[in-house]
Coordinates of C-alpha atoms and ligand atoms in Angstrom, one line a residue:
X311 CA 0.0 0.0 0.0
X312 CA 1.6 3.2 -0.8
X313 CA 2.4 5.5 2.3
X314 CA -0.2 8.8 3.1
X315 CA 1.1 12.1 2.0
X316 CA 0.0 15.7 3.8
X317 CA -3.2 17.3 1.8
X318 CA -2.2 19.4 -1.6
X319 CA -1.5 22.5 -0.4
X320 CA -0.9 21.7 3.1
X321 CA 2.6 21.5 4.9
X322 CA 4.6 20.0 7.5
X323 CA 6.9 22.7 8.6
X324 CA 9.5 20.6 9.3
X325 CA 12.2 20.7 12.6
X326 CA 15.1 22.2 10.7
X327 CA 12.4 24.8 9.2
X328 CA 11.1 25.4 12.7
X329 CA 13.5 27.5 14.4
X330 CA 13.4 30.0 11.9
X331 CA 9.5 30.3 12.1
X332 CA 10.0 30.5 16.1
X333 CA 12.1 33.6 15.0
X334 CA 9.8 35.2 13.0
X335 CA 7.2 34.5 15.3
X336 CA 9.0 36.1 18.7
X337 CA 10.1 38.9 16.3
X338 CA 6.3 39.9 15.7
X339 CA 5.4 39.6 19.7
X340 CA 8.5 41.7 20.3
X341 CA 7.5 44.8 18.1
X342 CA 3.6 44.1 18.4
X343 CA 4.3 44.6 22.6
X344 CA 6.4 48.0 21.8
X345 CA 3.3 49.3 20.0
X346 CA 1.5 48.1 22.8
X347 CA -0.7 45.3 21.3
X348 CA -2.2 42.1 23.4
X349 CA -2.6 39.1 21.7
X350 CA -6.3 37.3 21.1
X351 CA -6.9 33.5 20.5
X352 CA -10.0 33.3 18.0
X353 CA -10.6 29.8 17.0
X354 CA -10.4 28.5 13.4
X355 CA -13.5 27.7 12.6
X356 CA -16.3 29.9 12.4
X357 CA -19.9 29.9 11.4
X358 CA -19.8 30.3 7.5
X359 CA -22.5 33.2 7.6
X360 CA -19.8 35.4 9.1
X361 CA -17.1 35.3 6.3
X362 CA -20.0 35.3 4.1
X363 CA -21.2 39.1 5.5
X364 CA -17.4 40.3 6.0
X365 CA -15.2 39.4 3.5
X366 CA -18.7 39.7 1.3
X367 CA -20.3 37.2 -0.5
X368 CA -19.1 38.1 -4.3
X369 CA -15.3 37.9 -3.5
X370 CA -12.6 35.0 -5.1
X371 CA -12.6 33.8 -1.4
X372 CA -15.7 33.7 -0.6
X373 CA -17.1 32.5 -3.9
X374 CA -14.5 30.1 -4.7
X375 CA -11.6 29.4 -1.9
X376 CA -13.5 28.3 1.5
X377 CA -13.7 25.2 3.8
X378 CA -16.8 24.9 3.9
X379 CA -18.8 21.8 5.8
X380 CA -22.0 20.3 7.5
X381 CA -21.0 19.8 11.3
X382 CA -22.8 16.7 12.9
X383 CA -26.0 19.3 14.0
X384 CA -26.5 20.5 10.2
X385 CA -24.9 23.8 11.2
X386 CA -22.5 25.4 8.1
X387 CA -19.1 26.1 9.6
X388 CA -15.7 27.6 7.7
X389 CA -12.1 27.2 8.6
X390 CA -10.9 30.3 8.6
X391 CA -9.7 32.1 5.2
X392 CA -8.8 35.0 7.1
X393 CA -8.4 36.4 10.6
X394 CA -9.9 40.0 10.5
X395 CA -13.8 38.3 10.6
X396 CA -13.1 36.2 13.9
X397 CA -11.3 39.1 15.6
X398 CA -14.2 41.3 15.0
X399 CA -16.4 38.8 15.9
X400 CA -14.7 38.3 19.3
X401 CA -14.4 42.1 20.3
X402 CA -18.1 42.5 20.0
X403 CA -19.1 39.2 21.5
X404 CA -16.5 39.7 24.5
X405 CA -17.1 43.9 24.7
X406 CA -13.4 44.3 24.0
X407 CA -13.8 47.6 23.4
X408 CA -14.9 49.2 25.8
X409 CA -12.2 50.9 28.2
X410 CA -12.1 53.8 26.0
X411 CA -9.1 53.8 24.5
X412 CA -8.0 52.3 20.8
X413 CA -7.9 48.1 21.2
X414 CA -5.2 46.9 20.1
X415 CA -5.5 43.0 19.1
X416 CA -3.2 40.7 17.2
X417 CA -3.5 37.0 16.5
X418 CA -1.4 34.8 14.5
X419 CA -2.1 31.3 13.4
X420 CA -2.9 29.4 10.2
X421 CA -5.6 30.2 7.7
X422 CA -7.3 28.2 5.0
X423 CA -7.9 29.4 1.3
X424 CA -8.3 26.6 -1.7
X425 CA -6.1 28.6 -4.1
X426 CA -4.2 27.0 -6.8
X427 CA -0.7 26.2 -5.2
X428 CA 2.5 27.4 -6.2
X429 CA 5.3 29.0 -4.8
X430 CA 4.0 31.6 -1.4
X431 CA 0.8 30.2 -2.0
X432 CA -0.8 27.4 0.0
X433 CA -4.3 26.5 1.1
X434 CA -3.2 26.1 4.7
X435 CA -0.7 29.0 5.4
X436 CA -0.1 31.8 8.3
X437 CA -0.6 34.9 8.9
X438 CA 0.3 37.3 11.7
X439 CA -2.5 39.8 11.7
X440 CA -3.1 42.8 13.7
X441 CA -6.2 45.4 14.7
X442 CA -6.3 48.8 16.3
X443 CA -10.4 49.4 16.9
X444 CA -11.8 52.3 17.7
X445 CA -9.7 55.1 16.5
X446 CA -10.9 56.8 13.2
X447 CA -7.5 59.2 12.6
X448 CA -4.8 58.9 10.1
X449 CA -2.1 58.5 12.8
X450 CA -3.6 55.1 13.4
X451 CA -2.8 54.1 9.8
X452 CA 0.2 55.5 9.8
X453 CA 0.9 53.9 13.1
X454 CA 0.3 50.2 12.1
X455 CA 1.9 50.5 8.5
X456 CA 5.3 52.0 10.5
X457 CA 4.7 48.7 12.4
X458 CA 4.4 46.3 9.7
X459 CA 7.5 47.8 8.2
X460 CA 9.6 47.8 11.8
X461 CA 8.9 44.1 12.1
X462 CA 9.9 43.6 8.4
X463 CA 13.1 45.2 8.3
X464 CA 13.9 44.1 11.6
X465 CA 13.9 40.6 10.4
X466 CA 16.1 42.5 7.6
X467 CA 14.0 41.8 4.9
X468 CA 15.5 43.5 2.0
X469 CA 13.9 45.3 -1.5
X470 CA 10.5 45.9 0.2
X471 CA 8.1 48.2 -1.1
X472 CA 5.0 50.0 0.4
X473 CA 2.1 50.8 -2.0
X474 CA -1.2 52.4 -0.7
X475 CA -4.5 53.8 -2.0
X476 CA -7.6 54.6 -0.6
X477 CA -10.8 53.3 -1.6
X478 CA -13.1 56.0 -0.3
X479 CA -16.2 55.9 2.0
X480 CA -20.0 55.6 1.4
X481 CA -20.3 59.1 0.6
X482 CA -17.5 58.9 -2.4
X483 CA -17.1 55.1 -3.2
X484 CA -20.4 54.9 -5.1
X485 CA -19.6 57.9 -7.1
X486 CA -16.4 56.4 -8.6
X487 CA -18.2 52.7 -8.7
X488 CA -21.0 54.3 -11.0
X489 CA -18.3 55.8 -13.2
X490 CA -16.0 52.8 -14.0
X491 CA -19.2 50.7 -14.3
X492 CA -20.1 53.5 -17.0
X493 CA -16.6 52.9 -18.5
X494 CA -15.9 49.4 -18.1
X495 CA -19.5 48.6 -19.6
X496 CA -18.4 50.1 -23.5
X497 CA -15.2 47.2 -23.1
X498 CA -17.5 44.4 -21.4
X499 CA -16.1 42.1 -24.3
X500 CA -13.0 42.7 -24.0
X501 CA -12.7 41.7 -20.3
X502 CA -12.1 38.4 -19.2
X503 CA -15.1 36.1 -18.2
X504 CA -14.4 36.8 -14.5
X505 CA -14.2 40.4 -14.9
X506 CA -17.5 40.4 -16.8
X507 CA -19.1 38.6 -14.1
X508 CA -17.7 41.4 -11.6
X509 CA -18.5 44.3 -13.5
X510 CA -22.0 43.3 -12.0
X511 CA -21.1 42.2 -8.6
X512 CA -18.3 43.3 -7.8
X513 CA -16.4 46.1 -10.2
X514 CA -13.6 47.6 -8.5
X515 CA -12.0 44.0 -8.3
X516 CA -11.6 44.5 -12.3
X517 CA -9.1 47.4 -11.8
X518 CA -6.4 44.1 -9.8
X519 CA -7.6 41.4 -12.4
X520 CA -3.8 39.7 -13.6
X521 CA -5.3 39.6 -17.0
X522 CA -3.8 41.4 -19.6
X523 CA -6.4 41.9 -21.7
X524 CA -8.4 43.8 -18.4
X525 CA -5.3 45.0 -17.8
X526 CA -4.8 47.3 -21.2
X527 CA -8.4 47.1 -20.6
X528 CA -8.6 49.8 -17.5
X529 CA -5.5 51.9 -18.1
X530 CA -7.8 54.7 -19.1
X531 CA -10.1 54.1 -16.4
X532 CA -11.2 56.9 -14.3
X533 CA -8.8 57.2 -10.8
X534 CA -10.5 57.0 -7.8
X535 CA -8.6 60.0 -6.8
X536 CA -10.8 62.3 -8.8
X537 CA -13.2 61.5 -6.5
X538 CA -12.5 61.1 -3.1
X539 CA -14.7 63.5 -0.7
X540 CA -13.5 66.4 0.9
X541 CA -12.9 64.2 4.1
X542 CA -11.6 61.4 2.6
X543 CA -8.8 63.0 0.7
X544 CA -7.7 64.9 3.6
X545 CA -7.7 61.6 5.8
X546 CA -5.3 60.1 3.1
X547 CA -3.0 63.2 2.3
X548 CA -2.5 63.1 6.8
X549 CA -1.3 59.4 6.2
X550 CA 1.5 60.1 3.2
X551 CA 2.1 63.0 5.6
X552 CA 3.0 61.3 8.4
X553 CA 4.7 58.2 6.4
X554 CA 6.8 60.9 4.3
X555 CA 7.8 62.9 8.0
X556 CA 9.0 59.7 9.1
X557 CA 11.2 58.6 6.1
X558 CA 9.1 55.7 4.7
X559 CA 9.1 55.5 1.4
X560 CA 5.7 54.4 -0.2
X561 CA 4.1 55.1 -3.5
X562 CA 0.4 55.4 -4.3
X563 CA -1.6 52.6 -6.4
X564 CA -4.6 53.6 -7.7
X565 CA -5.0 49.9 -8.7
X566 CA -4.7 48.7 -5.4
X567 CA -8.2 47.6 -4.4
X568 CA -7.9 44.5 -2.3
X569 CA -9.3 41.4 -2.4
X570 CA -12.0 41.9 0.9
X571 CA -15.2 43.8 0.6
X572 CA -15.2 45.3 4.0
X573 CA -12.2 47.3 3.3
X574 CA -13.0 51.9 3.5
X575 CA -10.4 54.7 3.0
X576 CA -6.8 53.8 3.4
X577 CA -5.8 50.1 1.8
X578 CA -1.8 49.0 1.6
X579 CA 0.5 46.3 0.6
X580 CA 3.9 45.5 1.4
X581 CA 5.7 43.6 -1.3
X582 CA 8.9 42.1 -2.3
X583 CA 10.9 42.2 -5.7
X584 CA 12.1 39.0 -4.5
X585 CA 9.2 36.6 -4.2
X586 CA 7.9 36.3 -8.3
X587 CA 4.2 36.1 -8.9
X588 CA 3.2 36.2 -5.1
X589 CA 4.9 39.2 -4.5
X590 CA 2.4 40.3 -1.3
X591 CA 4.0 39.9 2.0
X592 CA 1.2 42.0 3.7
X593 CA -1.8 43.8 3.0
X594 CA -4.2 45.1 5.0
X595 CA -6.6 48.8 5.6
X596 CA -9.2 50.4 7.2
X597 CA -12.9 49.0 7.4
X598 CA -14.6 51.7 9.7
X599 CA -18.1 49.8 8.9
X600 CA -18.1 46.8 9.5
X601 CA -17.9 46.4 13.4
X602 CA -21.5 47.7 13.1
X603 CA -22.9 45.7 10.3
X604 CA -21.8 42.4 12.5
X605 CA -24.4 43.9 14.9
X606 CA -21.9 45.8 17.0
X607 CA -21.3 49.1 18.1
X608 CA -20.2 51.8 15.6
X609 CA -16.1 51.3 15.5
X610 CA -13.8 52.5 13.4
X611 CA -10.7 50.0 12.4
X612 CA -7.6 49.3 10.8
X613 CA -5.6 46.0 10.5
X614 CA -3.4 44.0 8.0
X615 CA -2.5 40.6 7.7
X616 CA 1.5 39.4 7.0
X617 CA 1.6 35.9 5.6
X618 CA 4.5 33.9 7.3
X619 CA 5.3 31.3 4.6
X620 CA 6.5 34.3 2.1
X621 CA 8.4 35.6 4.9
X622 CA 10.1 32.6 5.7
X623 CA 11.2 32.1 2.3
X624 CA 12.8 35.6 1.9
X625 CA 14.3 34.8 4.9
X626 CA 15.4 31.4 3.8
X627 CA 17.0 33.3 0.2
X628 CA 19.1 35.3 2.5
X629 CA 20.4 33.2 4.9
X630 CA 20.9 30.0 3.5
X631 CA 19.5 27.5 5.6
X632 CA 22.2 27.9 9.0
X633 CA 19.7 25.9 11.7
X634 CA 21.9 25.6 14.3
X635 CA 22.2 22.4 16.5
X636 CA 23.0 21.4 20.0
X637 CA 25.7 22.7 22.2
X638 CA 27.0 19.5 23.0
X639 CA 26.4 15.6 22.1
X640 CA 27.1 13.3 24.7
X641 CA 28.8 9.8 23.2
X642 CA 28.4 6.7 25.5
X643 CA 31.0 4.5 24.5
X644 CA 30.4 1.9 27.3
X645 CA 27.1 1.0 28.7
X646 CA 28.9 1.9 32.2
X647 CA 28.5 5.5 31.0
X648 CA 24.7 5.7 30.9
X649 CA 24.1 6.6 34.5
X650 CA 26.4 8.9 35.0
X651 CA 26.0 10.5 31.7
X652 CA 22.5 10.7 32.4
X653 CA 23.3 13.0 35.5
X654 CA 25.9 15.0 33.9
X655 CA 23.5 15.7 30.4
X656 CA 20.5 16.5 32.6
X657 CA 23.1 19.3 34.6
X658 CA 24.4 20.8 31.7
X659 CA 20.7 21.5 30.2
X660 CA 19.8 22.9 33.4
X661 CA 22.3 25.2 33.0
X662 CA 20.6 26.3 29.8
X663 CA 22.9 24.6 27.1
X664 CA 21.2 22.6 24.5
X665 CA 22.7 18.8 24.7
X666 CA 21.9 15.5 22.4
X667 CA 22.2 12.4 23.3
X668 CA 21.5 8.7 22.6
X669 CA 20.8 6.5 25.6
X670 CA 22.7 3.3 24.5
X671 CA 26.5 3.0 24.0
X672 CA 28.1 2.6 21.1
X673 CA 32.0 2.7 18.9
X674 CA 33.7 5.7 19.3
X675 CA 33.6 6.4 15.4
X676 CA 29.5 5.7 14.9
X677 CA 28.9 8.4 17.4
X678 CA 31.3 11.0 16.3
X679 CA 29.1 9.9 13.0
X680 CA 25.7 11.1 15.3
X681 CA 27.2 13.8 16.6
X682 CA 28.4 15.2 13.4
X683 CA 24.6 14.8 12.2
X684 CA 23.0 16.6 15.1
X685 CA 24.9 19.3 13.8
X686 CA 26.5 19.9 17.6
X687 CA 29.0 22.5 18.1
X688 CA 31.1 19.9 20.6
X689 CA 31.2 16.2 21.4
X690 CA 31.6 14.7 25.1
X691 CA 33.2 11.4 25.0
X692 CA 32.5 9.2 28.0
X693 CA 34.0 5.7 27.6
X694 CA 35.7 3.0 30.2
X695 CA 39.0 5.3 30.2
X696 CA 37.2 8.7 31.2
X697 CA 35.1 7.1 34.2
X698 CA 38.3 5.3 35.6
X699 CA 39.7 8.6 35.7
X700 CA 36.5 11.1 36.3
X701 CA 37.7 13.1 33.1
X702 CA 35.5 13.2 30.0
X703 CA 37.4 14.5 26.6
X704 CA 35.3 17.0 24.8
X705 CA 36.2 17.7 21.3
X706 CA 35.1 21.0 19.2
X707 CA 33.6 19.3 16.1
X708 CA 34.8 22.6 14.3
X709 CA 38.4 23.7 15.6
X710 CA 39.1 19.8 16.6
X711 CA 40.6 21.1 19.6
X712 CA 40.1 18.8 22.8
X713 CA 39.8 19.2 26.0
X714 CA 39.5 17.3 29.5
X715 CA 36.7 18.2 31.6
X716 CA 35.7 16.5 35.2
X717 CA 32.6 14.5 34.7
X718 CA 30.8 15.5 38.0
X719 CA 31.9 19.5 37.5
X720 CA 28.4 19.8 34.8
X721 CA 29.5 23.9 35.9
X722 CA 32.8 24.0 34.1
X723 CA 31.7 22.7 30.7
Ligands
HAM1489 P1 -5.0 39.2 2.4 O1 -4.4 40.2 1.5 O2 -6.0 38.3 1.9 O3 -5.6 40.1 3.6 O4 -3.8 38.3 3.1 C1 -2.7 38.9 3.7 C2 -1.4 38.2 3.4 O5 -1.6 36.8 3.6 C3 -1.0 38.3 1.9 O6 -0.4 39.5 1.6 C4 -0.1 37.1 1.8 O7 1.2 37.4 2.3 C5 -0.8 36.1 2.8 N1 -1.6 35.1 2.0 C6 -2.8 35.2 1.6 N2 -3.2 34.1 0.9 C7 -2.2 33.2 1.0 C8 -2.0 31.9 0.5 N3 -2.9 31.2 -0.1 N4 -0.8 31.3 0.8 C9 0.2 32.0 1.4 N5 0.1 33.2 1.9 C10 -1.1 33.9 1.7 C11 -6.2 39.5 4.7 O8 -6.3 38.4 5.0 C12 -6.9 40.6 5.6 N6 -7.6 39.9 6.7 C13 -5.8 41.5 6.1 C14 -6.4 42.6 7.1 C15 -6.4 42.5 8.4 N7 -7.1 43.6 6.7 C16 -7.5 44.3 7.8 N8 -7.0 43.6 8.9

C-alpha cells in the first residue's frame, strides 16, 4: 500500500524549518508589545454566515476558496480564510472595546484558502495579523503601517516596497463605482469572463484582475482619486504625511483595491521584488463599517494581515539554511557511562545549554558519526577510560581542539 502524504496544499513545517518560524514568530510579539498590542486567540473555525457578510459574499474567497462543511447538527461552519472576521467577531461578542481607548489586538495562526498552489501560496498558510479598533485618525494608519515595516526590516528583509491607495467611503465610493461601471460597460467584451461577471457584482476588483487583456483594458479608467470626498482626501493626504515625515518611502496605487469587501479609505501592501508572482507579503486597511454591520457598536478599524510562509522564504533566500544544532552531544561509549551520563546531560541543560544524546552506547567512530549529524558544536566522549579517571574529553567538532573536563563539575563545561 503506498504511504499517506499531507493534503495538496498543506505542509509539515519541518524541525530544521522550525526555528526560523519561532524567530519570525517572537520577532512579531516583540515589536507588536512595543506598539502596545495584546494578543487574542479566536478559533479557526467559524460559522460560515460570518465570512459570508465580512469578506462579502461576491469575492474570489468567498465565492471560490472556503472550507466549507456540514457539522454533525446540520450547522455550516468555515475554517478560517482569514483572521480579521473572527477578531471582529470576538471584540463585540466579549465587549473588548470598551475601556475607552483604541484596542489593540493581534493574532497569529494558520488560515485556509483553496487557491491553486504554487510558490508563497498554499491552502493552509499563516498569517500574523493585527487590529487597532476604535480610533478613526490617520495617525492610526500610519501607526500600524510604520509597524508592519519595523517588524519587516527588523527581520532584515530587503527590496520591500509599500504601496497604498484609498478606496473612499460611502459618501465617495459609489460615485467612482458608477463611473468605472459606465466605462468598463463600452469594453464588457474585451474583459475576461471573470471580470465580466464582476463588472455586475463586484467592479472595483476588475481594476487588480492579472489579466492582460483587463489590464490594457482599465488603463484609461477613471482614478478614484478624482473622487475622493472632501474628508476622505484629507484623511489620506494626513497618512503620506506622516509616512513621508518619518522617512518611509511608499508610492500610491490607484489599482490597489484589495481582495475583501469590507475594506473603506486607506488600503496598503507590502511587497517584495524577490518573491515572483506572489509578490504580497502583507496587505491590510481600514474598514470603519463593519464592526457595526456584525451587529456591533459603531467602531472604526484598521488592520493587516502578513503571511509567514513568504516571509520565511525571503528569509530562507538570504540566509541560506544555518539551523543551528546542539551545544554538546554526549557519546556513551560503554554502557557503564549511561548513569552517570544521564546525571551529567541533565546538569548541563539545566544550565541552559542545549545537549543531544542517545541512551545506549556505542564505537567511538559511529557516534562522532551522530554527533556530526545533530549538527553539535562539541562532542563529550565518556568511555571505560574517562570514568576510571572522572575526566571526560570534549572535542570541538569545528576547531578539533580537545579538552579534559571533570565528569561531575556539569558547571565548568
Ligand atoms: P490578504 O491580502 O487576503 O488580507 O492576506 C494577507 C497576506 O496573507 C497576503 O499578503 C499574503 O502574504 C498572505 N496570504 C494570503 N493568501 C495566501 C496563501 N494562499 N498562501 C500563502 N500566503 C497567503 C487579509 O487576509 C486581511 N484579513 C488583512 C487585514 C487585516 N485587513 C485588515 N485587517
Amino acid at each position: 500500500m503506498p504511504a499517506l502524504t499531507a493534503i495538496r496544499g498543506f505542509k509539515d513545517i519541518l524541525p530544521k524549518e522550525a526555528d526560523l518560524w519561532r524567530e519570525v514568530e517572537e520577532k512579531a510579539r516583540q515589536v507588536l508589545s512595543r506598539f502596545d498590542f495584546s494578543e487574542l486567540r479566536p478559533p479557526i473555525m467559524e460559522r460560515t454566515e460570518l465570512f459570508q457578510r465580512t469578506i462579502g459574499a461576491a469575492t474570489d474567497i468567498v465565492e471560490k476558496e472556503m472550507y466549507t462543511m456540514e457539522d454533525r447538527g446540520g450547522d455550516l461552519i468555515t475554517l478560517r480564510p482569514e483572521a480579521t472576521a473572527g477578531m471582529v467577531r470576538a471584540l463585540i461578542e466579549h465587549n473588548l472595546h470598551e475601556g475607552g481607548r483604541a484596542t489593540k489586538l493581534f493574532c497569529l495562526g494558520p488560515m485556509f484558502r483553496y487557491e491553486r498552489p504554487q510558490k508563497g501560496r498554499l491552502r493552509q498558510f499563516h498569517q500574523l495579523d493585527v487590529e487597532i479598533f476604535s480610533d478613526a485618525g490617520p495617525h492610526s494608519d500610519a501607526e500600524i503601517i510604520v509597524l508592519l515595516r519595523s517588524f519587516l526590516a527588523e527581520l532584515g528583509l530587503p527590496n520591500l516596497s509599500i504601496v497604498l491607495n484609498s478606496l473612499g467611503c460611502p459618501t465617495c465610493r459609489p460615485l467612482y463605482r458608477d463611473n468605472l461601471v459606465a466605462f468598463l460597460a463600452n469594453r464588457k467584451n474585451k474583459l475576461c469572463p471573470d471580470c465580466q461577471r464582476r463588472l455586475e457584482l463586484n467592479p472595483l476588483r476588475v481594476l487588480d484582475c492579472k489579466s492582460e487583456t483587463c489590464q490594457a483594458e482599465v488603463k484609461a479608467a477613471p482614478s478614484f482619486s478624482q473622487f475622493w470626498c472632501p474628508a476622505c482626501r484629507e484623511h489620506f493626504e494626513a497618512v503620506l504625511q506622516a509616512l513621508t515625515g518619518l522617512g518611509l518611502d511608499h508610492q500610491l496605487d490607484e489599482r490597489l483595491v484589495r481582495g475583501l469587501d469590507y475594506y473603506t479609505r486607506t488600503t496598503f501592501e507590502v511587497r517584495s521584488g524577490d518573491l515572483g508572482s506572489q509578490s504580497a507579503l502583507a496587505g491590510g486597511g481600514r474598514y470603519d463599517g463593519l464592526c457595526r454591520e456584525l451587529g456591533g457598536p459603531d467602531l472604526p478599524a484598521i488592520g493587516f494581515a502578513a503571511g509567514l510562509e513568504r516571509i520565511i522564504i525571503l528569509l530562507n533566500q538570504l540566509k541560506g539554511d544555518p539551523a543551528p544544532g546542539p551545544d554538546y552531544y554526549a557519546a556513551l561509549l560503554t554502557p557503564e557511562a549511561l548513569s552517570p551520563a544521564f546525571a551529567l546531560v541533565q546538569a548541563l541543560r539545566s544550565q541552559g545549554l542545549r545537549v543531544a544524546v542517545d541512551w545506549e552506547a556505542g564505537g567511538l567512530k559511529s557516534r562522532l558519526k551522530r554527533a556530526d549529524k545533530a549538527g553539535a558544536a562539541k562532542v563529550i566522549m565518556i568511555g571505560p577510560d574517562e570514568l576510571a579517571s572522572g575526566l571526560v574529553k570534549v572535542r570541538d567538532l569545528r576547531t578539533k581542539e580537545q579538552v579534559s573536563l571533570p565528569l561531575n563539575k556539569p558547571e565548568e563545561f
